[in-house]
Coordinates of C-alpha atoms in Angstrom, one line a residue:
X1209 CA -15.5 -8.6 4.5
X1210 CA -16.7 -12.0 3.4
X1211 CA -13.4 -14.3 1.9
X1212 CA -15.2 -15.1 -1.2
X1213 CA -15.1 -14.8 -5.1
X1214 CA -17.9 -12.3 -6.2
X1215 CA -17.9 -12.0 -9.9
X1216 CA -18.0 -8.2 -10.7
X1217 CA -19.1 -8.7 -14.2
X1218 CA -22.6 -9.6 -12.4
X1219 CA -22.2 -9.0 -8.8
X1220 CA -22.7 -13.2 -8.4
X1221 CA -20.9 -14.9 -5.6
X1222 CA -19.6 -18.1 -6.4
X1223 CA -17.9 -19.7 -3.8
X1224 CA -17.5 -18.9 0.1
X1225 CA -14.6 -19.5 2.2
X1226 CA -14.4 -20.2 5.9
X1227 CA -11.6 -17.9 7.7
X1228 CA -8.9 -20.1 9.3
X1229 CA -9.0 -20.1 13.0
X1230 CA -6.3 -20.1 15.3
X1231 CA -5.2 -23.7 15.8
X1232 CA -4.7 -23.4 11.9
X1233 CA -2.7 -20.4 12.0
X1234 CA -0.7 -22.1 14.2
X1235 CA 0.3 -24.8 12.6
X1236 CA 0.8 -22.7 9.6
X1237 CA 3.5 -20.4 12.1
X1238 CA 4.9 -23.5 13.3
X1239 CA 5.4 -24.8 9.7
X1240 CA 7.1 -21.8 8.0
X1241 CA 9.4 -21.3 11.4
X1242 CA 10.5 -25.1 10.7
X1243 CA 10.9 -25.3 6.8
X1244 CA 13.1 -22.5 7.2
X1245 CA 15.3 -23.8 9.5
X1246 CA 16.2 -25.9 6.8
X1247 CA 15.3 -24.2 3.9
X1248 CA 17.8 -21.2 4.1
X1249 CA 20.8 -23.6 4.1
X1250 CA 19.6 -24.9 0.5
X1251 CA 21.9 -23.4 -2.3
X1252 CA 21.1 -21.0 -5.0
X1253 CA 21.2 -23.6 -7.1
X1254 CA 18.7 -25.9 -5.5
X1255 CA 16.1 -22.6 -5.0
X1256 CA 16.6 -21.7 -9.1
X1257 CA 15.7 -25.1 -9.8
X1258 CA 12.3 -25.1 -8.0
X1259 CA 12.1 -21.3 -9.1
X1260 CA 12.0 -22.3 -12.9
X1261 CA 9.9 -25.1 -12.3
X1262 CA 7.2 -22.7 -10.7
X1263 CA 7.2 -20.3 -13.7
X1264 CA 6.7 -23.3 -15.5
X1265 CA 3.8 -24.2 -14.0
X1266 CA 2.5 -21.0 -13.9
X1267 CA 3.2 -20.3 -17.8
X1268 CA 1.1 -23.2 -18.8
X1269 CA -1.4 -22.8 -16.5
X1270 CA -1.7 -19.3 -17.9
X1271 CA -5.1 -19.5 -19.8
X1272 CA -6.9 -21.7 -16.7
X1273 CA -5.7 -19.0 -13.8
X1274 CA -6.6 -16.1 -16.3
X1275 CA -9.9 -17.1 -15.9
X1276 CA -9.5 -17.5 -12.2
X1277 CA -8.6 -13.8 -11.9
X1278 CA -10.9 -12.3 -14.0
X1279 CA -13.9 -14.4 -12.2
X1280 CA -12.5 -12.7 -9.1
X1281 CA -11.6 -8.8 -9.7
X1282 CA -12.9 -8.4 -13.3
X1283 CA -9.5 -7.9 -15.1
X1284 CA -10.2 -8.8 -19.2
X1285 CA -9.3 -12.5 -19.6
X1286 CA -6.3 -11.2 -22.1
X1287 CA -4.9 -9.0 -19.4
X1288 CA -5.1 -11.6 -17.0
X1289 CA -3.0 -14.4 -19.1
X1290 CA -0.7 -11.5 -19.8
X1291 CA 0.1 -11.0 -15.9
X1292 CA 0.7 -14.5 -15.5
X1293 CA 3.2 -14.1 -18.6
X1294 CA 5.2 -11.4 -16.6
X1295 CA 5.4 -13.1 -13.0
X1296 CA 6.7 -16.5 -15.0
X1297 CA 9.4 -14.4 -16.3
X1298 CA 10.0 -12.2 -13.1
X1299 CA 10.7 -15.6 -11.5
X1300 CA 13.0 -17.1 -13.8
X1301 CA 14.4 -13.6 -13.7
X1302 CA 15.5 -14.1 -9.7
X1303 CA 16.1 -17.6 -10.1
X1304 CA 19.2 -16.6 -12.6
X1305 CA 20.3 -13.3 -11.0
X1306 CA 19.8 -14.3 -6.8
X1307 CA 22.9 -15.7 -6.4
X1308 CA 24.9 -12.9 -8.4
X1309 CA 22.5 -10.5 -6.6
X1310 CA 23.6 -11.6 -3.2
X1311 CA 27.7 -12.6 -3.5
X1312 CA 29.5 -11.8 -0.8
X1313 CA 31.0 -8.6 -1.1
X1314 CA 34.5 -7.7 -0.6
X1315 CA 35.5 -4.2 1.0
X1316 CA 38.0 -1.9 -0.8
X1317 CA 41.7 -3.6 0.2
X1318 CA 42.6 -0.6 1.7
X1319 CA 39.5 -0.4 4.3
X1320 CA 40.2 -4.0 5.2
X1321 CA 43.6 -2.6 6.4
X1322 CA 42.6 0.2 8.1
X1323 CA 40.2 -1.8 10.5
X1324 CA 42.5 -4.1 11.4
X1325 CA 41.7 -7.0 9.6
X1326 CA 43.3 -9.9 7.4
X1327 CA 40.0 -9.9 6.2
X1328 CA 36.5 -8.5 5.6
X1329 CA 33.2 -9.3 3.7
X1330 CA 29.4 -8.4 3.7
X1331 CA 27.4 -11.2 3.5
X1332 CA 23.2 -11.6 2.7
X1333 CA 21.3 -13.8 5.4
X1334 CA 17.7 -14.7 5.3
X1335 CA 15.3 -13.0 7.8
X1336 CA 13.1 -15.5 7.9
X1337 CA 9.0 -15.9 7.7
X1338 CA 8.2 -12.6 5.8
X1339 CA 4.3 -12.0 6.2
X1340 CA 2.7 -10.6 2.6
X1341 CA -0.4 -8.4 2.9
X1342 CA -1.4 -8.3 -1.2
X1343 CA -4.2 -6.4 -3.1
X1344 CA -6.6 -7.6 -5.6
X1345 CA -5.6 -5.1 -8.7
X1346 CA -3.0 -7.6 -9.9
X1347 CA -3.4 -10.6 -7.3
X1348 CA -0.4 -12.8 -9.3
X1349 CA 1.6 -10.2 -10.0
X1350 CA 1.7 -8.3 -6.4
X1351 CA 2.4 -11.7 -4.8
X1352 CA 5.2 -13.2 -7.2
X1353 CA 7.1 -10.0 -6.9
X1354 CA 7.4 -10.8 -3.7
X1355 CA 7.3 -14.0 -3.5
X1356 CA 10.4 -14.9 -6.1
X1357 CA 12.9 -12.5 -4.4
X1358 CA 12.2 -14.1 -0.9
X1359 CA 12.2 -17.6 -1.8
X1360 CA 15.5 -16.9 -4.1
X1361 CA 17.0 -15.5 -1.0
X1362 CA 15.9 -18.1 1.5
X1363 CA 13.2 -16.6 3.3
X1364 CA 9.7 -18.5 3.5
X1365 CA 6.6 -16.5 2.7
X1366 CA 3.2 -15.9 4.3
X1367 CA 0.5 -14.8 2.0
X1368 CA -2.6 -12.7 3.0
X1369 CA -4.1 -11.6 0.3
X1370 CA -6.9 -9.7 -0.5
X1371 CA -10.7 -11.4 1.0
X1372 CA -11.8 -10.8 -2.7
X1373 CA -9.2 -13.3 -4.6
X1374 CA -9.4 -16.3 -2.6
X1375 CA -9.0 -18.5 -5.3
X1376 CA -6.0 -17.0 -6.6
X1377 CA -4.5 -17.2 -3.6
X1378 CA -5.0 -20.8 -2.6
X1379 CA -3.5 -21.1 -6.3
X1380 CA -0.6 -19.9 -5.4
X1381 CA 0.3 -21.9 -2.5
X1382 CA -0.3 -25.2 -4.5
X1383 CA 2.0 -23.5 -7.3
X1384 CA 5.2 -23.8 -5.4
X1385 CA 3.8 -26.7 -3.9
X1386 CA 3.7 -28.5 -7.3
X1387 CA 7.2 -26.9 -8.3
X1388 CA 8.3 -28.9 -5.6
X1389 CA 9.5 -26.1 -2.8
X1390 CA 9.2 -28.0 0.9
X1391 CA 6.0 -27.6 3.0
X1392 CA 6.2 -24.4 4.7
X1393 CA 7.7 -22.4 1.7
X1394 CA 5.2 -20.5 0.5
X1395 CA 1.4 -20.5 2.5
X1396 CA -1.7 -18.9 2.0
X1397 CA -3.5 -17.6 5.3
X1398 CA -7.4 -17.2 4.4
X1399 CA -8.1 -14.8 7.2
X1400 CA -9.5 -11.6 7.1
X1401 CA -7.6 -7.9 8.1
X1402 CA -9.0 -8.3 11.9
X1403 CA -6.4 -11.4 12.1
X1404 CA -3.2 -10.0 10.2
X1405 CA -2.6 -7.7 13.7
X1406 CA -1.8 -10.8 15.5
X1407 CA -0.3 -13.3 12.8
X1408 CA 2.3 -9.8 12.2
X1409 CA 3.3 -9.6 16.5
X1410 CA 4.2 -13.5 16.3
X1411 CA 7.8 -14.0 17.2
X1412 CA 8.6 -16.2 14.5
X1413 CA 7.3 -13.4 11.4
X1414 CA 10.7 -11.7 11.1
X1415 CA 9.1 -8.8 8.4
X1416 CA 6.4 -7.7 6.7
X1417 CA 5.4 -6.1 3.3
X1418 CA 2.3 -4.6 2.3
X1419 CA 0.9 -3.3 -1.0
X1420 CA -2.5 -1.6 -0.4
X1421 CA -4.4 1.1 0.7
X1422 CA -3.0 4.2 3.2
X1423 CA -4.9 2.8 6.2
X1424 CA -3.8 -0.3 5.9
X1425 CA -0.4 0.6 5.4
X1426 CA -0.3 3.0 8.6
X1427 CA -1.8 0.3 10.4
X1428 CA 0.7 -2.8 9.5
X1429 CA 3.8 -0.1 10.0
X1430 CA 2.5 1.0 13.4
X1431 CA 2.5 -2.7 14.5
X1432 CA 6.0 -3.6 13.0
X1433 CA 7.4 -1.2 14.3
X1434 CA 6.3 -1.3 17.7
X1435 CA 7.6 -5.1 17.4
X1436 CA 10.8 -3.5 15.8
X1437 CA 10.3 -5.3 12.6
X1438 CA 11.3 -4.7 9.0
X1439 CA 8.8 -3.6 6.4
X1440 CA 8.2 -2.0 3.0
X1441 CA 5.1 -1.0 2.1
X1442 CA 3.7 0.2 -1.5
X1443 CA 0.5 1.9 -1.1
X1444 CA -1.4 4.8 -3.3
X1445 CA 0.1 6.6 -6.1
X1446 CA -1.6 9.5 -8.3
X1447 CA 0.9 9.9 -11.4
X1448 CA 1.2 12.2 -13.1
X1449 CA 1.7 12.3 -16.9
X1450 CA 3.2 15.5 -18.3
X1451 CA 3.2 16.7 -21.7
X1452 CA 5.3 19.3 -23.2
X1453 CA 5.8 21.2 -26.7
X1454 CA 8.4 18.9 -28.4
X1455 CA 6.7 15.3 -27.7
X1456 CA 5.1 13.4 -30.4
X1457 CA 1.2 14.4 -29.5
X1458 CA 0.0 11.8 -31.2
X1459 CA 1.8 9.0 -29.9
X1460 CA 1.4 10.3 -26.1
X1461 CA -2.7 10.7 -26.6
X1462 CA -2.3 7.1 -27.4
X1463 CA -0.6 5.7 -24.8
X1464 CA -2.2 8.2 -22.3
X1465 CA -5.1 6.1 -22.8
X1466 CA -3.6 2.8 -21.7
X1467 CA -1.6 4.5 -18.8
X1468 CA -5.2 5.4 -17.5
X1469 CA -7.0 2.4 -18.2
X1470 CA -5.1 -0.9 -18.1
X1471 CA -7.3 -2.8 -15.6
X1472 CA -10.2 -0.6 -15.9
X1473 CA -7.5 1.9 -14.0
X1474 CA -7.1 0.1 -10.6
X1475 CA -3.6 0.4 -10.9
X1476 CA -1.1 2.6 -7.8
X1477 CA 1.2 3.1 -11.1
X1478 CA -1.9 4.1 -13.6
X1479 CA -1.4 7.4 -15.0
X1480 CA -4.1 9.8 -13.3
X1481 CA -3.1 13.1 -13.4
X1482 CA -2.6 14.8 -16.9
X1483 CA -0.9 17.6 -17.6
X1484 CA -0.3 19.4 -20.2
X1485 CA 1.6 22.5 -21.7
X1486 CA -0.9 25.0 -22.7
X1487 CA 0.8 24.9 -26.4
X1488 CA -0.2 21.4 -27.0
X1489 CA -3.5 21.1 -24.5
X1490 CA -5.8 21.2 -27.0
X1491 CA -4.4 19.1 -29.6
X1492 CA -3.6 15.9 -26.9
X1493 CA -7.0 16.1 -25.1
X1494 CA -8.8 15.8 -28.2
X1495 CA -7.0 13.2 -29.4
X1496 CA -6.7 11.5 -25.4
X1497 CA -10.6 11.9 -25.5
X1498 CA -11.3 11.0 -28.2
X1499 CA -9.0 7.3 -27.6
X1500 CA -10.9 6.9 -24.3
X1501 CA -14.4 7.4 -25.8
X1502 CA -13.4 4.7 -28.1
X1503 CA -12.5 1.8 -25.5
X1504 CA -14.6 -1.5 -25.7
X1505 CA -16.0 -1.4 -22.7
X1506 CA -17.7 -5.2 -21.9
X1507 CA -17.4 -8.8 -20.6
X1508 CA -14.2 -9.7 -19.1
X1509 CA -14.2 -12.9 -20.5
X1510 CA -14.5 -11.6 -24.0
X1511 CA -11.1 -11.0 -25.8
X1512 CA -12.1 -8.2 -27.6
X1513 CA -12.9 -6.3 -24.3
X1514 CA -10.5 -3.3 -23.2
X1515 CA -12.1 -2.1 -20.5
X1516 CA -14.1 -4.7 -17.5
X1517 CA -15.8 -4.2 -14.6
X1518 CA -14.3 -2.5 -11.0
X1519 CA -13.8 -5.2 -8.6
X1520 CA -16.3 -4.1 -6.6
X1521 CA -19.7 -2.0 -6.0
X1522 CA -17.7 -0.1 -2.9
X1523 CA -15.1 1.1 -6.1
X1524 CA -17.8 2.0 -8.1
X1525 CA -19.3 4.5 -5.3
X1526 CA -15.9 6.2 -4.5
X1527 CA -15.6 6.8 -8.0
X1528 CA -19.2 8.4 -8.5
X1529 CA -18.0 10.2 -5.3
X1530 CA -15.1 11.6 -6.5
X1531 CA -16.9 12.9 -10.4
X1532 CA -20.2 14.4 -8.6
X1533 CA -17.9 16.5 -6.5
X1534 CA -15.5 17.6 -8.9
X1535 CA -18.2 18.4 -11.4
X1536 CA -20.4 20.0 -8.5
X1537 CA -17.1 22.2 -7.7
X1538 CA -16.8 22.9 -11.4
X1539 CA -15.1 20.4 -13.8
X1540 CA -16.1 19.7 -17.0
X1541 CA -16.8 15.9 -18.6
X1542 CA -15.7 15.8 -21.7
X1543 CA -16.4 12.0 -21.6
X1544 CA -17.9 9.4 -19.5
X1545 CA -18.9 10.6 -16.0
X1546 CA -21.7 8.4 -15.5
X1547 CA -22.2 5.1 -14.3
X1548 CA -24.1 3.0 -17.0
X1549 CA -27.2 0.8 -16.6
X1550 CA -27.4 -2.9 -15.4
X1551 CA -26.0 -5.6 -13.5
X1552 CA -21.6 -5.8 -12.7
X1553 CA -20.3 -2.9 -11.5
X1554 CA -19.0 -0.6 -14.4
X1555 CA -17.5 2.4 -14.4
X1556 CA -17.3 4.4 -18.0
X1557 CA -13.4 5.5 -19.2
X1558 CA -13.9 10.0 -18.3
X1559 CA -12.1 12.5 -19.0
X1560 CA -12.5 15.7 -16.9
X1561 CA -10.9 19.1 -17.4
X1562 CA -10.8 22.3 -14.7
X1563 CA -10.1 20.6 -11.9
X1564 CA -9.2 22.7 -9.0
X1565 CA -7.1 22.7 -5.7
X1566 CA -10.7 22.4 -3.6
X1567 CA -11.7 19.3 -5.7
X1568 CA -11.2 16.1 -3.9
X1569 CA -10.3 14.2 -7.2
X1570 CA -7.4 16.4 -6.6
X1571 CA -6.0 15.4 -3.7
X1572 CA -7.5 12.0 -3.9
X1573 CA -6.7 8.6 -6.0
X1574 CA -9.2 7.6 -8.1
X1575 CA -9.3 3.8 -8.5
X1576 CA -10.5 3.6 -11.9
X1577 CA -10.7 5.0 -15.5
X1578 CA -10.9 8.6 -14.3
X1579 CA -8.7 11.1 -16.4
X1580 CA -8.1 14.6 -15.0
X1581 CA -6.7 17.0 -17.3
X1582 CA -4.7 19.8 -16.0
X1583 CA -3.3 23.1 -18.5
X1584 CA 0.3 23.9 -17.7
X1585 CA 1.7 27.4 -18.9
X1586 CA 5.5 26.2 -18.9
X1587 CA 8.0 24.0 -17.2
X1588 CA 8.0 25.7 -13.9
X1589 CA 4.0 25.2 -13.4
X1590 CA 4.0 21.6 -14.8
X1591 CA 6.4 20.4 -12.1
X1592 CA 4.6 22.4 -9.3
X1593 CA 1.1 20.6 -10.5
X1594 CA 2.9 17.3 -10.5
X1595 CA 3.8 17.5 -7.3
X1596 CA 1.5 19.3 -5.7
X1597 CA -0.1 15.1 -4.1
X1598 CA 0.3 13.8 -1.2
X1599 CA 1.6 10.8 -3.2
X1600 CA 4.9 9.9 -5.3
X1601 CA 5.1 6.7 -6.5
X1602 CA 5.8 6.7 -10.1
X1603 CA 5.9 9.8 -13.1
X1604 CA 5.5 10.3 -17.1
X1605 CA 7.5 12.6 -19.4
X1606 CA 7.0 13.4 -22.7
X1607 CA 9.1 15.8 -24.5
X1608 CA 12.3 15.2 -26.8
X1609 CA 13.8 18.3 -25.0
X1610 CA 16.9 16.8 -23.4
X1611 CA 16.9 20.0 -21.0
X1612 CA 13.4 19.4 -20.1
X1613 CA 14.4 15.5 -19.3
X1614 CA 17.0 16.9 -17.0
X1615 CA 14.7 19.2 -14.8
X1616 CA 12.0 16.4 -14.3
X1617 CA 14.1 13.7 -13.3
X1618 CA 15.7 16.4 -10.6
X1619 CA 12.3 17.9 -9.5
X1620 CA 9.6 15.4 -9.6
X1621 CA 9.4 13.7 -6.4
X1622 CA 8.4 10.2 -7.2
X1623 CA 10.1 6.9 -7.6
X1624 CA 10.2 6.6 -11.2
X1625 CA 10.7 9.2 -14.1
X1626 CA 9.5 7.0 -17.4
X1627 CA 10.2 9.7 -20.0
X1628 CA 8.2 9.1 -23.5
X1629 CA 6.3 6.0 -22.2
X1630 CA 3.7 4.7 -19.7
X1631 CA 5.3 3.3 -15.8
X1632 CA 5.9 -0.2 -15.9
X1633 CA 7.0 -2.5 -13.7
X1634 CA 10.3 -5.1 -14.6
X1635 CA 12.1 -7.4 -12.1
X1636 CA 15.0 -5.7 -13.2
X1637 CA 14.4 -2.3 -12.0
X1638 CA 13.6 -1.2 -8.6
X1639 CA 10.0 -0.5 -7.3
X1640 CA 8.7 2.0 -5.1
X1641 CA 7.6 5.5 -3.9
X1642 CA 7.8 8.5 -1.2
X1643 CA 5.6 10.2 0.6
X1644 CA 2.2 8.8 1.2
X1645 CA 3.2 6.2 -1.7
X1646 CA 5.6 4.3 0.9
X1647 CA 8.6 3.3 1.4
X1648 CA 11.2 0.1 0.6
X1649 CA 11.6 -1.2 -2.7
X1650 CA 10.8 -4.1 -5.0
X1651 CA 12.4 -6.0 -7.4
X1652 CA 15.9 -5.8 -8.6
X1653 CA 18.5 -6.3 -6.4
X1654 CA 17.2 -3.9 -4.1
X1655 CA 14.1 -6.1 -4.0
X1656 CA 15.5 -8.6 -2.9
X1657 CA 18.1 -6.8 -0.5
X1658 CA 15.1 -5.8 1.3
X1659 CA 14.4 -9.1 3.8
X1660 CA 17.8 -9.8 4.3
X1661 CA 20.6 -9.7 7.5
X1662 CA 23.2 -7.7 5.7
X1663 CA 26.1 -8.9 7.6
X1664 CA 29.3 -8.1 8.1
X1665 CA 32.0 -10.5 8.8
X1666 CA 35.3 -9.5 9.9
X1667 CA 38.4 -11.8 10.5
X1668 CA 41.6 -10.3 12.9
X1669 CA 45.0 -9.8 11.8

């Protein structure tokens, strides 16, 4: 794949890129190995400093790198300014919790004693170079999440992001250039996924973390861990979104919609799988249809538009894939279904209903606004439904049954339970899946816990 920006609004390429070759690569490797020889003896204080002065930069630049994005993967323009919002306050979130985040930690008097010690703490080291393989959907967002619990712990980063976002990413590397972070902090590596095999069995990449597709996640865990290296990886997710008797219809139907749209619904944590007790079916998927038909649908650069392009022509296929054969296997559209006339690649919001265990949209992820309604007779089914993926990376219940509250956080295997609201992401709160989904988190304290040499220091009597 070529390392350009292709506007998906009109399928025009822009600008081209030239892959680095190896003596840059190199000299990049030797860089980050050096800075952080250095760089992970700075203090907290000296890394919040720089931290705040990135999301500075990155908060007025706001309306200029909007623009950037949605030129790149199609996200509307007001979307885009509003994911450059959240990483500016994700990294003036780590730049004010790090050092609380990663205080030594004293063991229980009594276990001091009993090993023998006068004294004992666990203390957080920096690992080191930490190689970031990032996706397109949200190309600021996927990297500062990242990116601001590594710095803030004293790793250095090394960005490979997705061949479609070039511009983004060379944005970022001057970002915490400009905030003032020594060379070697934070570099972009324009190479394509042929290189990232090699630049990952360096000696001086101490881990890795991947957000991205199942392949590519099997592919960067086989190497790490053949080189015995740390990694978390966040790959595909097919949520669920369950409705029982007691939730407020009208207000789920509504935010259904966004939970299976935002981005044009290239999102691991998008809402995808809809079920709903047989009580209420009817009533939510009029109302969800009837929310999805309504979507503006449109130029990414307009404000007014909802719903833009896919990122790419390949995302538009799968997705035509993915209806035909559930419709050919017996699902019904109740809207959308079809991919419209003219240039960009667009993909209509859909809604299907009777989708079976033989259907692929059932087993698969589908990578845009594709709805699949399921009808759940109680509790018991709804869980088995929600479950019944290969995925498990994030979940939505709605019911004010307290009882029903308690069964779906036990049951649902997924890393999040978001009970009468849509998954979100928040620096606070840790990040992540099971099963095919991955494994490691992000953000929060376990985020940034993740790349680090928890050590334990113990002192004789």
């Amino acid at each position: 794949m070529p390392i350009a920006t292709v506007n998906p609004a009109n399928g025009e390429t822009l600008r081209t890129y030239e892959a680095m070759g190896e003596e840059e690569i190199e000299r990049r490797l030797q860089l980050a190995e050096a800075t952080f020889r250095t760089y992970r003896t700075t203090s907290f204080e000296e890394r919040a400093r720089l931290m705040h002065r990135a999301a500075d930069l990155l908060e007025a630049d706001r309306d200029e790198i909007g623009k950037v994005v949605t030129t790149e993967m199609g996200k509307p323009v007001a979307q885009a300014r509003a994911e450059a919002a959240k990483c500016a306050k994700a990294m003036r979130w780590y730049a004010d919790h790090a050092a609380e985040l990663l205080a030594d930690e004293e063991p229980a008097e009594a276990d001091v004693k009993d090993s023998g010690a006068s004294r004992a703490l666990v203390r957080y080291r920096p690992l080191g170079p930490v190689l970031a393989v990032m996706p397109w959907n949200f190309p600021l967002w996927q990297v500062i999440r990242f990116a601001a619990p590594a710095l803030m712990a004293g790793n250095v980063g090394l960005l490979k992001h997705a061949s479609n976002v070039p511009q983004t990413a060379l944005y970022l590397e001057d970002l915490f250039h400009r905030a003032g972070f020594p060379e070697g902090c934070f570099q972009t590596l324009l190479i394509g996924s042929a290189a990232v095999d090699d630049v990952l069995r360096d000696e001086r990449v101490r881990a890795a973390t991947l957000t991205g597709s199942e392949p590519a996640g099997r592919a960067v865990a086989s190497t790490a861990g053949e080189m015995i290296k740390k990694t978390v990886l966040e790959l595909g997710g097919s949520d669920p979104f369950v409705v029982m008797p007691s939730a407020d219809i009208d207000r789920a139907a509504e935010v259904a919609v966004t939970a299976r749209t935002q981005n044009a619904g290239q999102s691991c944590i998008a809402a995808k799988r809809f079920i709903v007790h047989t009580d209420v079916h009817d009533a939510f998927v009029e109302r969800f249809t009837a929310g999805m038909k309504a979507l503006r649908v449109g130029d990414p650069m307009d404000e007014e538009t909802q719903v833009g392009p896919l990122s790419s022509e390949q995302g538009v296929t799968d997705l035509v894939e993915l209806v035909d054969d559930a419709v050919r296997a017996g699902a019904t559209v109740l809207c959308g279904g079809e991919r419209p006339d003219g240039p960009g690649w667009y993909y209509p919001p859909t809604v299907l209903t009777g989708i079976t265990r033989e259907m692929r949209i059932h087993r698969e992820e589908a990578f845009g606004p594709v709805a699949t309604v399921y009808r759940a007779a109680d509790l018991d089914e709804a869980v088995l439904i929600a479950n019944d993926t290969d995925f498990g990376l994030s979940s939505n219940v709605w019911t004010r049954d307290d009882a029903d509250v308690d069964r779906f956080v036990r049951d649902l295997e997924a890393g999040g339970v978001y009970v009468n609201g849509m998954t979100a992401s928040h620096p606070a709160f840790p990040f992540g899946g099971v099963k095919r989904s991955g494994y490691g988190r992000e953000l929060s304290g376990h985020g940034i816990r993740e790349f680090c040499n928890i050590t334990t220091v113990w002192h004789g009597a």
